[in-house]
Amino acid sequence: METKTNRLFFIDAMRAWAILMMLQGHFIDGLLDPIFRDRENIVFNIWLYFRGITAPVFFTVSGFIFTYLLIRVPQKGFDNPRVKKGIKRGLQLLLIGYLLRMNLFGFLSGNIYDSFYLVDVLHCIGLSILALIGVYLLTIQKKKYLFPLLLLSITILLFLFEPLYKQWSFSFLPDAIANYFTKANGSVFTIIPWLGYATLGGFFSILFTQFKNYRYLYPVAITLASFVGFTLILYSSDGFVYLHKLTGIELFKLIEMNNYLFIRLGDVFVVFAVFMLLRQFMMNKTVLKIGASTLSIYVIHFIILYGSFTGLGLYRFFNHSLNPMIVISGAILFMVACTYLALKYHQHETEVKANISLGMNYTKNKGMELYSAGKQIFKEILVKVRLFLDRVFKPAK
């Protein structure tokens, strides 16, 4: 069915799973009392490990979906309608990312707090989409293999050299720009190395497009993804130790000391394998709707949990103060509430946008009326002031 409809249902299901894991991860991490964060507890360790998988999967799937849609159309370069849509989408995500960090009370009083300039998931995904478009435009008119080769190269280079550039302060840049490259000021995510997962997703999507009609696509893809994934998880650290001993290059030792990128890359491969294996069970309409509503779900969860615009979120009142029983129950309710509100929004999206448009037009018309009335009053005042001045300073005869 996936081949005939050109839709990869397992990708939508992966996106739904990733956004739900992000919701519970943010909720539990933000509200669980530190006294219960016991690394000796096997349950907490399992939760912590799976929480670390969420972001790599989310970035990879985002890159996969955008690139998959980008290369499906026959038009090339700027003639591709997906280029314009992608640029618009990337800029929209950047704008929403900043809006979610805005404090309206501070803004109305003339203050923009430093947290407004911090970079989060939406900023990085928006910029990743723009980067994917840039790579596409640079390579698409050249040899066919250049686009996927450059995407894979970006992933490998960003992951290999992460121990070096993560030490840079980027102090020569304004903080608002430096926050995209360093966590020193408090950014949660940075474009490097996280762009690497998005470019990897783009590379995956090209492979799926190239072999979409291959009879054994899924058996081969599942086998390869499983093999590569478990190899990276279990043996990548030892591999870098061996490379360091073999070459003496210090970089390989630095990678092994904090080898989270390649291990998480292995996790991504394994997650892809699992969802491809279970793809026949991934066609539930609600799951697919959740996968298509990730942006709305993310925005709603940010407002409820972190108090975007007002600062009155759950994080403010229950920050690191809840016990496991309450926080787990709360996380489930939180996922259900955010998902329900997002699906309800999409159900009435046309009506909501129409009402917003009417409201904006009404405001605009009223504003123009007030402007015209004010302009006329201002003219009349000027005329009266001028007559008054003429009388006061009229030369005596």
XYZ file of N, CA and C in Angstrom, residues 2-214:
639
model
N 1.983 1.233 0.733
C 2.844 2.400 0.828
C 3.418 2.787 -0.514
N 3.792 1.759 -1.326
C 4.376 2.043 -2.622
C 3.337 2.639 -3.555
N 2.099 2.109 -3.512
C 1.079 2.576 -4.429
C 0.640 4.000 -4.102
N 0.571 4.325 -2.834
C 0.103 5.649 -2.450
C 1.225 6.656 -2.328
N 2.462 6.191 -2.469
C 3.627 7.057 -2.295
C 3.703 7.633 -0.894
N 3.019 7.013 0.044
C 3.054 7.486 1.422
C 3.683 6.433 2.305
N 4.614 6.868 3.124
C 5.294 5.945 4.027
C 4.668 6.095 5.408
N 3.714 5.220 5.708
C 2.955 5.343 6.945
C 3.840 5.167 8.174
N 4.874 4.349 8.063
C 5.720 4.124 9.234
C 6.465 5.394 9.635
N 6.716 6.284 8.675
C 7.368 7.560 8.989
C 6.421 8.456 9.790
N 5.148 8.510 9.392
C 4.156 9.266 10.167
C 4.037 8.708 11.580
N 4.057 7.383 11.690
C 3.967 6.748 13.011
C 5.201 7.066 13.849
N 6.375 7.084 13.224
C 7.599 7.445 13.948
C 7.524 8.868 14.473
N 6.996 9.756 13.635
C 6.877 11.151 14.060
C 5.895 11.286 15.221
N 4.789 10.532 15.165
C 3.821 10.546 16.269
C 4.461 10.028 17.549
N 5.189 8.920 17.437
C 5.869 8.352 18.603
C 6.881 9.336 19.180
N 7.638 9.996 18.301
C 8.680 10.918 18.755
C 8.087 12.120 19.483
N 6.983 12.674 18.968
C 6.411 13.852 19.627
C 5.798 13.474 20.973
N 5.193 12.289 21.079
C 4.636 11.854 22.359
C 5.738 11.590 23.383
N 6.853 11.000 22.927
C 7.988 10.788 23.819
C 8.605 12.122 24.250
N 8.562 13.103 23.357
C 9.073 14.429 23.716
C 8.203 15.064 24.796
N 6.882 14.895 24.673
C 5.965 15.470 25.662
C 6.214 14.887 27.043
N 6.230 13.562 27.135
C 6.422 12.959 28.453
C 7.829 13.215 28.978
N 8.807 13.266 28.078
C 10.183 13.534 28.496
C 10.331 14.922 29.091
N 9.766 15.925 28.437
C 9.836 17.296 28.955
C 9.077 17.423 30.272
N 7.917 16.771 30.350
C 7.095 16.863 31.560
C 7.816 16.244 32.750
N 8.272 15.011 32.589
C 8.920 14.312 33.701
C 10.246 14.979 34.073
N 11.043 15.338 33.088
C 12.332 15.960 33.376
C 12.167 17.305 34.077
N 11.127 18.046 33.695
C 10.934 19.375 34.279
C 10.310 19.367 35.658
N 9.498 18.342 35.955
C 8.727 18.375 37.201
C 9.125 17.328 38.233
N 9.891 16.302 37.843
C 10.285 15.267 38.798
C 11.288 15.815 39.813
N 11.037 15.532 41.078
C 11.937 15.950 42.155
C 13.307 15.281 41.973
N 14.393 16.060 42.063
C 15.745 15.498 41.862
C 16.080 14.327 42.781
N 15.417 14.253 43.914
C 15.713 13.172 44.853
C 15.373 11.794 44.265
N 14.501 11.786 43.260
C 14.096 10.519 42.633
C 14.888 10.212 41.354
N 15.852 11.065 41.019
C 16.664 10.832 39.819
C 17.855 9.936 40.184
N 17.552 8.695 40.405
C 18.540 7.731 40.886
C 19.110 6.929 39.723
N 20.380 7.137 39.410
C 21.025 6.421 38.302
C 21.178 4.938 38.598
N 21.003 4.542 39.855
C 21.081 3.133 40.210
C 19.747 2.416 39.972
N 18.708 3.204 39.747
C 17.375 2.647 39.518
C 17.238 2.259 38.049
N 16.966 0.985 37.790
C 16.928 0.492 36.415
C 15.786 1.121 35.613
N 14.661 1.379 36.251
C 13.515 1.990 35.568
C 13.862 3.404 35.122
N 14.471 4.171 36.021
C 14.859 5.535 35.678
C 15.901 5.539 34.563
N 16.850 4.591 34.615
C 17.880 4.515 33.581
C 17.297 4.179 32.211
N 16.325 3.276 32.180
C 15.671 2.932 30.913
C 14.928 4.137 30.365
N 14.199 4.841 31.253
C 13.493 6.058 30.820
C 14.478 7.091 30.295
N 15.580 7.284 30.996
C 16.573 8.276 30.612
C 17.180 7.951 29.249
N 17.443 6.658 29.013
C 18.027 6.258 27.734
C 17.058 6.526 26.591
N 15.799 6.123 26.779
C 14.822 6.328 25.708
C 14.506 7.807 25.506
N 14.612 8.597 26.569
C 14.414 10.039 26.401
C 15.484 10.626 25.484
N 16.694 10.067 25.583
C 17.778 10.548 24.741
C 17.634 10.173 23.280
N 16.776 9.178 22.999
C 16.554 8.766 21.612
C 15.620 9.724 20.890
N 14.727 10.371 21.634
C 13.637 11.145 21.048
C 14.108 12.211 20.070
N 15.005 13.089 20.500
C 15.422 14.205 19.644
C 16.119 13.735 18.368
N 17.082 12.791 18.435
C 17.688 12.311 17.191
C 16.668 11.748 16.203
N 15.692 10.982 16.712
C 14.652 10.426 15.836
C 13.816 11.552 15.237
N 13.452 12.537 16.051
C 12.607 13.634 15.584
C 13.313 14.440 14.491
N 14.577 14.750 14.694
C 15.334 15.498 13.677
C 15.488 14.678 12.397
N 15.786 13.378 12.550
C 15.984 12.521 11.383
C 14.705 12.395 10.571
N 13.586 12.178 11.255
C 12.299 12.046 10.573
C 11.915 13.355 9.887
N 12.196 14.491 10.532
C 11.898 15.791 9.927
C 12.672 15.975 8.628
N 13.966 15.626 8.649
C 14.774 15.708 7.439
C 14.298 14.747 6.369
N 13.874 13.542 6.801
C 13.376 12.526 5.876
C 12.127 13.038 5.159
N 11.148 13.493 5.914
C 9.867 13.905 5.333
C 10.049 15.074 4.383
N 10.804 16.094 4.810
C 10.955 17.257 3.941
C 11.670 16.891 2.645
N 12.763 16.141 2.734
C 13.515 15.774 1.529
C 12.705 14.856 0.635
N 11.954 13.946 1.232
C 11.106 13.020 0.474
C 10.098 13.796 -0.377
N 9.480 14.816 0.218
C 8.527 15.649 -0.526
C 9.240 16.525 -1.552
N 10.437 16.970 -1.211
C 11.204 17.859 -2.089
C 11.590 17.188 -3.398
N 12.006 15.919 -3.335
C 12.533 15.253 -4.533
C 11.470 14.460 -5.289
N 10.242 14.420 -4.774
C 9.180 13.667 -5.447
C 8.678 14.360 -6.704
N 8.709 15.692 -6.708
C 8.145 16.432 -7.847
C 9.135 16.458 -8.998
N 8.658 16.524 -10.246
C 9.556 16.479 -11.402
C 10.362 17.758 -11.620
N 9.842 18.896 -11.157
C 10.554 20.154 -11.354
C 11.859 20.185 -10.560
N 12.831 20.898 -11.088
C 14.134 20.977 -10.442
C 14.465 22.413 -10.051
N 15.344 22.546 -9.086
C 15.834 23.861 -8.676
C 14.716 24.749 -8.152
N 14.777 26.037 -8.494
C 13.778 27.000 -8.009
C 12.409 26.769 -8.624
N 12.337 25.989 -9.698
C 11.040 25.665 -10.294
C 10.266 24.658 -9.448
N 10.961 24.008 -8.535
C 10.328 23.041 -7.645
C 9.460 23.798 -6.630
N 8.132 23.582 -6.632
C 7.268 24.322 -5.697
C 7.590 24.046 -4.239
N 8.222 22.900 -3.969
C 8.574 22.559 -2.599
C 9.691 23.443 -2.046
N 10.459 24.055 -2.927
C 11.520 24.956 -2.480
C 10.904 26.181 -1.816
N 9.946 26.790 -2.496
C 9.275 27.970 -1.939
C 8.534 27.626 -0.653
N 7.819 26.466 -0.671
C 7.091 26.042 0.533
C 8.053 25.758 1.680
N 9.209 25.154 1.338
C 10.191 24.828 2.365
C 10.801 26.063 2.996
N 11.106 27.058 2.171
C 11.656 28.319 2.701
C 10.640 28.974 3.634
N 9.389 28.980 3.194
C 8.324 29.555 4.027
C 8.187 28.789 5.336
N 8.252 27.455 5.245
C 8.117 26.622 6.438
C 9.287 26.820 7.393
N 10.492 26.867 6.846
C 11.673 27.065 7.677
C 11.622 28.381 8.431
N 11.259 29.454 7.737
C 11.155 30.768 8.375
C 10.012 30.797 9.392
N 8.918 30.074 9.076
C 7.797 30.003 10.006
C 8.200 29.332 11.314
N 8.974 28.251 11.220
C 9.426 27.553 12.425
C 10.356 28.438 13.256
N 11.216 29.183 12.587
C 12.090 30.113 13.306
C 11.267 31.161 14.043
N 10.269 31.714 13.361
C 9.418 32.741 13.975
C 8.657 32.180 15.168
N 8.052 30.998 14.997
C 7.299 30.381 16.097
C 8.228 30.070 17.270
N 9.453 29.616 16.952
C 10.425 29.329 17.996
C 10.708 30.541 18.866
N 10.837 31.702 18.238
C 11.082 32.932 19.004
C 9.821 33.387 19.742
N 8.657 33.264 19.087
C 7.415 33.694 19.729
C 7.145 32.897 21.003
N 7.456 31.593 20.971
C 7.212 30.754 22.150
C 8.097 31.146 23.328
N 9.184 31.821 23.037
C 10.081 32.248 24.122
C 9.847 33.705 24.515
N 8.812 34.294 23.966
C 8.532 35.697 24.274
C 7.679 35.814 25.536
N 8.033 36.764 26.386
C 7.229 37.101 27.556
C 6.473 38.391 27.223
N 5.145 38.259 27.053
C 4.353 39.415 26.610
C 4.396 40.570 27.599
N 4.365 40.250 28.895
C 4.382 41.317 29.900
C 5.693 42.094 29.830
N 6.786 41.349 29.657
C 8.070 42.021 29.520
C 8.157 42.819 28.237
N 7.637 42.231 27.152
C 7.682 42.907 25.851
C 6.881 44.205 25.875
N 5.675 44.149 26.494
C 4.826 45.342 26.553
C 5.428 46.429 27.439
N 6.275 46.015 28.377
C 6.934 47.004 29.233
C 8.280 47.451 28.652
N 8.580 46.967 27.458
C 9.803 47.410 26.770
C 11.015 46.548 27.033
N 10.818 45.367 27.618
C 11.948 44.486 27.935
C 11.896 43.211 27.096
N 13.028 42.844 26.532
C 13.174 41.557 25.874
C 14.247 40.798 26.641
N 13.829 39.717 27.313
C 14.746 38.982 28.175
C 15.707 38.123 27.354
N 16.845 37.792 27.975
C 17.874 37.010 27.274
C 17.355 35.652 26.808
N 16.384 35.082 27.539
C 15.848 33.768 27.170
C 15.150 33.794 25.819
N 14.727 34.968 25.377
C 14.080 35.096 24.065
C 15.018 34.674 22.941
N 16.317 34.886 23.132
C 17.296 34.622 22.072
C 17.850 33.193 22.118
N 17.408 32.398 23.089
C 17.914 31.025 23.172
C 17.320 30.166 22.057
N 18.069 29.163 21.646
C 17.684 28.324 20.505
C 17.162 26.988 21.005
N 16.068 26.541 20.391
C 15.436 25.288 20.790
C 15.170 24.436 19.554
N 14.337 23.396 19.718
C 14.079 22.425 18.650
C 13.564 23.099 17.374
N 12.553 23.966 17.512
C 11.941 24.558 16.323
C 12.923 25.404 15.532
N 13.768 26.160 16.227
C 14.784 26.949 15.523
C 15.672 26.047 14.678
N 16.141 24.962 15.293
C 17.090 24.078 14.610
C 16.438 23.336 13.450
N 15.190 22.897 13.616
C 14.509 22.217 12.514
C 14.229 23.195 11.381
N 13.812 24.408 11.728
C 13.596 25.424 10.696
C 14.856 25.713 9.914
N 15.969 25.893 10.629
C 17.240 26.166 9.958
C 17.725 24.938 9.190
N 17.433 23.742 9.695
C 17.811 22.507 8.994
C 17.089 22.398 7.655
N 15.805 22.760 7.645
C 15.045 22.745 6.391
C 15.655 23.715 5.383
N 16.030 24.905 5.845
C 16.667 25.883 4.954
C 18.011 25.361 4.453
N 18.745 24.651 5.324
C 20.035 24.081 4.922
C 19.838 22.980 3.880
N 18.829 22.130 4.062
C 18.536 21.078 3.096
C 18.197 21.680 1.733
N 17.429 22.765 1.748
C 17.104 23.447 0.487
C 18.368 23.995 -0.160
N 19.253 24.582 0.655
C 20.508 25.121 0.126
C 21.361 24.051 -0.529
N 21.493 22.895 0.133
C 22.276 21.787 -0.436
C 21.622 21.284 -1.719
N 20.311 21.197 -1.703
C 19.558 20.750 -2.889
C 19.810 21.681 -4.075
N 19.694 22.979 -3.849
C 19.871 23.946 -4.939
C 21.305 23.967 -5.467
N 22.264 23.706 -4.584
C 23.674 23.708 -4.994
C 24.042 22.485 -5.831
N 23.332 21.379 -5.621
C 23.778 20.121 -6.221
C 22.830 19.520 -7.244
N 21.563 19.918 -7.255
C 20.560 19.200 -8.030
C 20.799 19.290 -9.530
N 21.409 20.379 -9.989
C 21.646 20.521 -11.420
C 22.925 19.822 -11.860
N 23.664 19.278 -10.906
C 24.914 18.601 -11.216
C 24.676 17.083 -11.256
N 25.679 16.299 -10.955
C 25.536 14.847 -11.016
C 24.534 14.367 -9.970
N 23.785 13.326 -10.342
C 22.657 12.855 -9.551
C 23.059 12.413 -8.154
N 24.231 11.820 -8.031
C 24.647 11.266 -6.743
C 25.191 12.321 -5.784
N 25.400 13.545 -6.269
C 26.065 14.565 -5.456
C 25.206 15.007 -4.272
N 23.901 15.118 -4.480
C 22.998 15.559 -3.407
C 23.029 14.600 -2.214
N 22.770 13.297 -2.408
C 22.833 12.385 -1.250
C 24.230 12.262 -0.665
N 25.264 12.321 -1.516
C 26.638 12.211 -1.019
C 26.974 13.377 -0.101
N 26.552 14.580 -0.472
C 26.838 15.756 0.354
C 26.050 15.708 1.662
N 24.815 15.217 1.614
C 24.019 15.088 2.845
C 24.691 14.136 3.824
N 25.132 12.986 3.328
C 25.802 12.005 4.194
C 27.127 12.556 4.713
N 27.840 13.296 3.878
C 29.128 13.883 4.283
C 28.948 14.897 5.400
N 27.884 15.711 5.306
C 27.612 16.699 6.355
C 27.389 16.001 7.693
N 26.608 14.910 7.680
C 26.350 14.164 8.917
C 27.649 13.646 9.519
N 28.449 12.990 8.706
C 29.692 12.390 9.211
C 30.650 13.453 9.729
N 30.811 14.549 8.993
C 31.744 15.608 9.406
C 31.286 16.292 10.693
N 29.990 16.587 10.785
C 29.484 17.235 11.995
C 29.654 16.345 13.219
N 29.447 15.052 13.058
C 29.570 14.128 14.185
C 31.037 13.880 14.550
N 31.894 13.777 13.538
C 33.314 13.506 13.806
C 33.996 14.667 14.519
N 33.691 15.889 14.111
C 34.423 17.050 14.645
C 33.702 17.736 15.798
N 32.624 17.120 16.307
C 31.894 17.707 17.430
C 32.762 17.943 18.662
N 33.710 17.048 19.023
C 34.552 17.324 20.202
C 35.384 18.588 20.072
N 35.653 19.011 18.840
C 36.467 20.208 18.632
C 35.619 21.473 18.681
N 34.556 21.523 17.859
C 33.812 22.781 17.786
C 32.919 23.018 19.001
N 32.636 21.983 19.794
C 31.811 22.217 20.985
C 32.580 23.020 22.037
N 33.912 23.100 21.898
C 34.731 23.868 22.825
C 34.804 25.343 22.433
N 34.391 25.664 21.233
C 34.455 27.053 20.786
C 33.354 27.864 21.461
N 33.670 29.078 21.831
C 32.700 29.933 22.519
C 31.868 30.763 21.547
N 32.371 30.951 20.322
C 31.712 31.788 19.316
C 31.439 33.189 19.864
N 32.343 33.656 20.728
C 32.167 34.961 21.359
C 32.312 36.113 20.372
N 32.862 35.843 19.197
C 33.016 36.888 18.191
C 31.686 37.202 17.509
N 30.669 36.390 17.778
C 29.342 36.601 17.203
C 28.411 37.226 18.235
N 27.418 37.988 17.802
C 26.384 38.458 18.742
C 25.711 37.254 19.391
N 25.289 37.375 20.639
C 24.706 36.248 21.367
C 23.538 35.612 20.625
N 22.709 36.453 19.978
C 21.535 35.924 19.284
C 21.926 34.945 18.176
N 23.093 35.161 17.566
C 23.580 34.269 16.511
C 24.428 33.155 17.111
N 25.264 33.495 18.088
C 26.123 32.494 18.731
C 25.300 31.375 19.369
N 24.082 31.699 19.810
C 23.230 30.696 20.452
C 22.868 29.541 19.524
N 23.023 29.737 18.224
C 22.767 28.656 17.269
C 23.928 27.664 17.220
N 25.075 28.039 17.804
C 26.275 27.206 17.692
C 26.823 26.732 19.037
N 26.415 27.375 20.126
C 26.946 27.006 21.432
C 25.843 27.012 22.486
N 25.979 26.114 23.464
C 25.030 26.056 24.577
C 25.496 26.895 25.762
N 26.590 27.634 25.583
C 27.189 28.387 26.686
C 26.225 29.380 27.309
N 25.298 29.928 26.499
C 24.370 30.939 27.007
C 23.039 30.352 27.449
N 22.872 29.030 27.269
C 21.646 28.390 27.722
C 20.785 27.767 26.647
N 21.225 27.792 25.393
C 20.449 27.155 24.326
C 20.291 25.664 24.609
N 19.104 25.133 24.295
C 18.831 23.722 24.532
C 19.407 22.867 23.408
N 19.243 23.328 22.165
C 19.788 22.659 20.992
C 20.608 23.664 20.193
N 21.527 23.163 19.398
C 22.303 24.009 18.489
C 22.283 23.371 17.111
N 22.434 24.200 16.087
C 22.335 23.694 14.722
C 23.450 22.699 14.418
N 24.592 22.877 15.086
C 25.642 21.864 14.985
C 25.766 21.213 16.363
N 25.633 19.903 16.478
C 25.637 18.900 15.412
C 24.262 18.438 14.944
N 23.147 19.043 15.443
C 21.830 18.465 15.216
C 21.405 18.491 13.764
N 21.965 19.392 12.971
C 21.710 19.368 11.532
C 22.091 18.016 10.945
N 23.083 17.363 11.548
C 23.561 16.080 11.044
C 22.483 15.015 11.008
N 21.582 15.022 11.977
C 20.495 14.042 11.962
C 19.494 14.364 10.850
N 19.231 15.647 10.614
C 18.306 16.042 9.544
C 18.874 15.678 8.170
N 20.176 15.901 7.966
C 20.779 15.547 6.670
C 20.809 14.027 6.494
N 20.983 13.289 7.599
C 20.915 11.831 7.514
C 19.511 11.396 7.098
N 18.493 12.033 7.665
C 17.118 11.737 7.273
C 16.894 12.023 5.799
N 17.475 13.128 5.311
C 17.382 13.437 3.887
C 18.033 12.365 3.036
N 19.180 11.870 3.489
C 19.878 10.788 2.782
C 19.020 9.521 2.749
N 18.402 9.178 3.881
C 17.518 8.006 3.932
C 16.377 8.140 2.918
N 15.788 9.335 2.855
C 14.621 9.524 1.982
C 14.997 9.355 0.511
N 16.204 9.761 0.156
C 16.659 9.586 -1.229
C 16.815 8.102 -1.548
N 17.350 7.336 -0.601
C 17.478 5.892 -0.807
C 16.101 5.251 -0.994
N 15.132 5.643 -0.160
C 13.790 5.082 -0.289
C 13.165 5.453 -1.626
N 13.391 6.669 -2.072
C 12.843 7.096 -3.357
C 13.483 6.333 -4.510
N 14.793 6.128 -4.424
C 15.520 5.419 -5.490
C 15.058 3.975 -5.610
N 14.788 3.332 -4.480
C 14.471 1.892 -4.485
C 13.016 1.611 -4.110
N 12.128 2.582 -4.289
C 10.749 2.419 -3.825
C 10.020 1.267 -4.520
N 10.417 0.935 -5.743
C 9.756 -0.149 -6.468
C 10.512 -1.475 -6.371
N 11.581 -1.487 -5.585
C 12.366 -2.710 -5.420
C 11.571 -3.710 -4.590
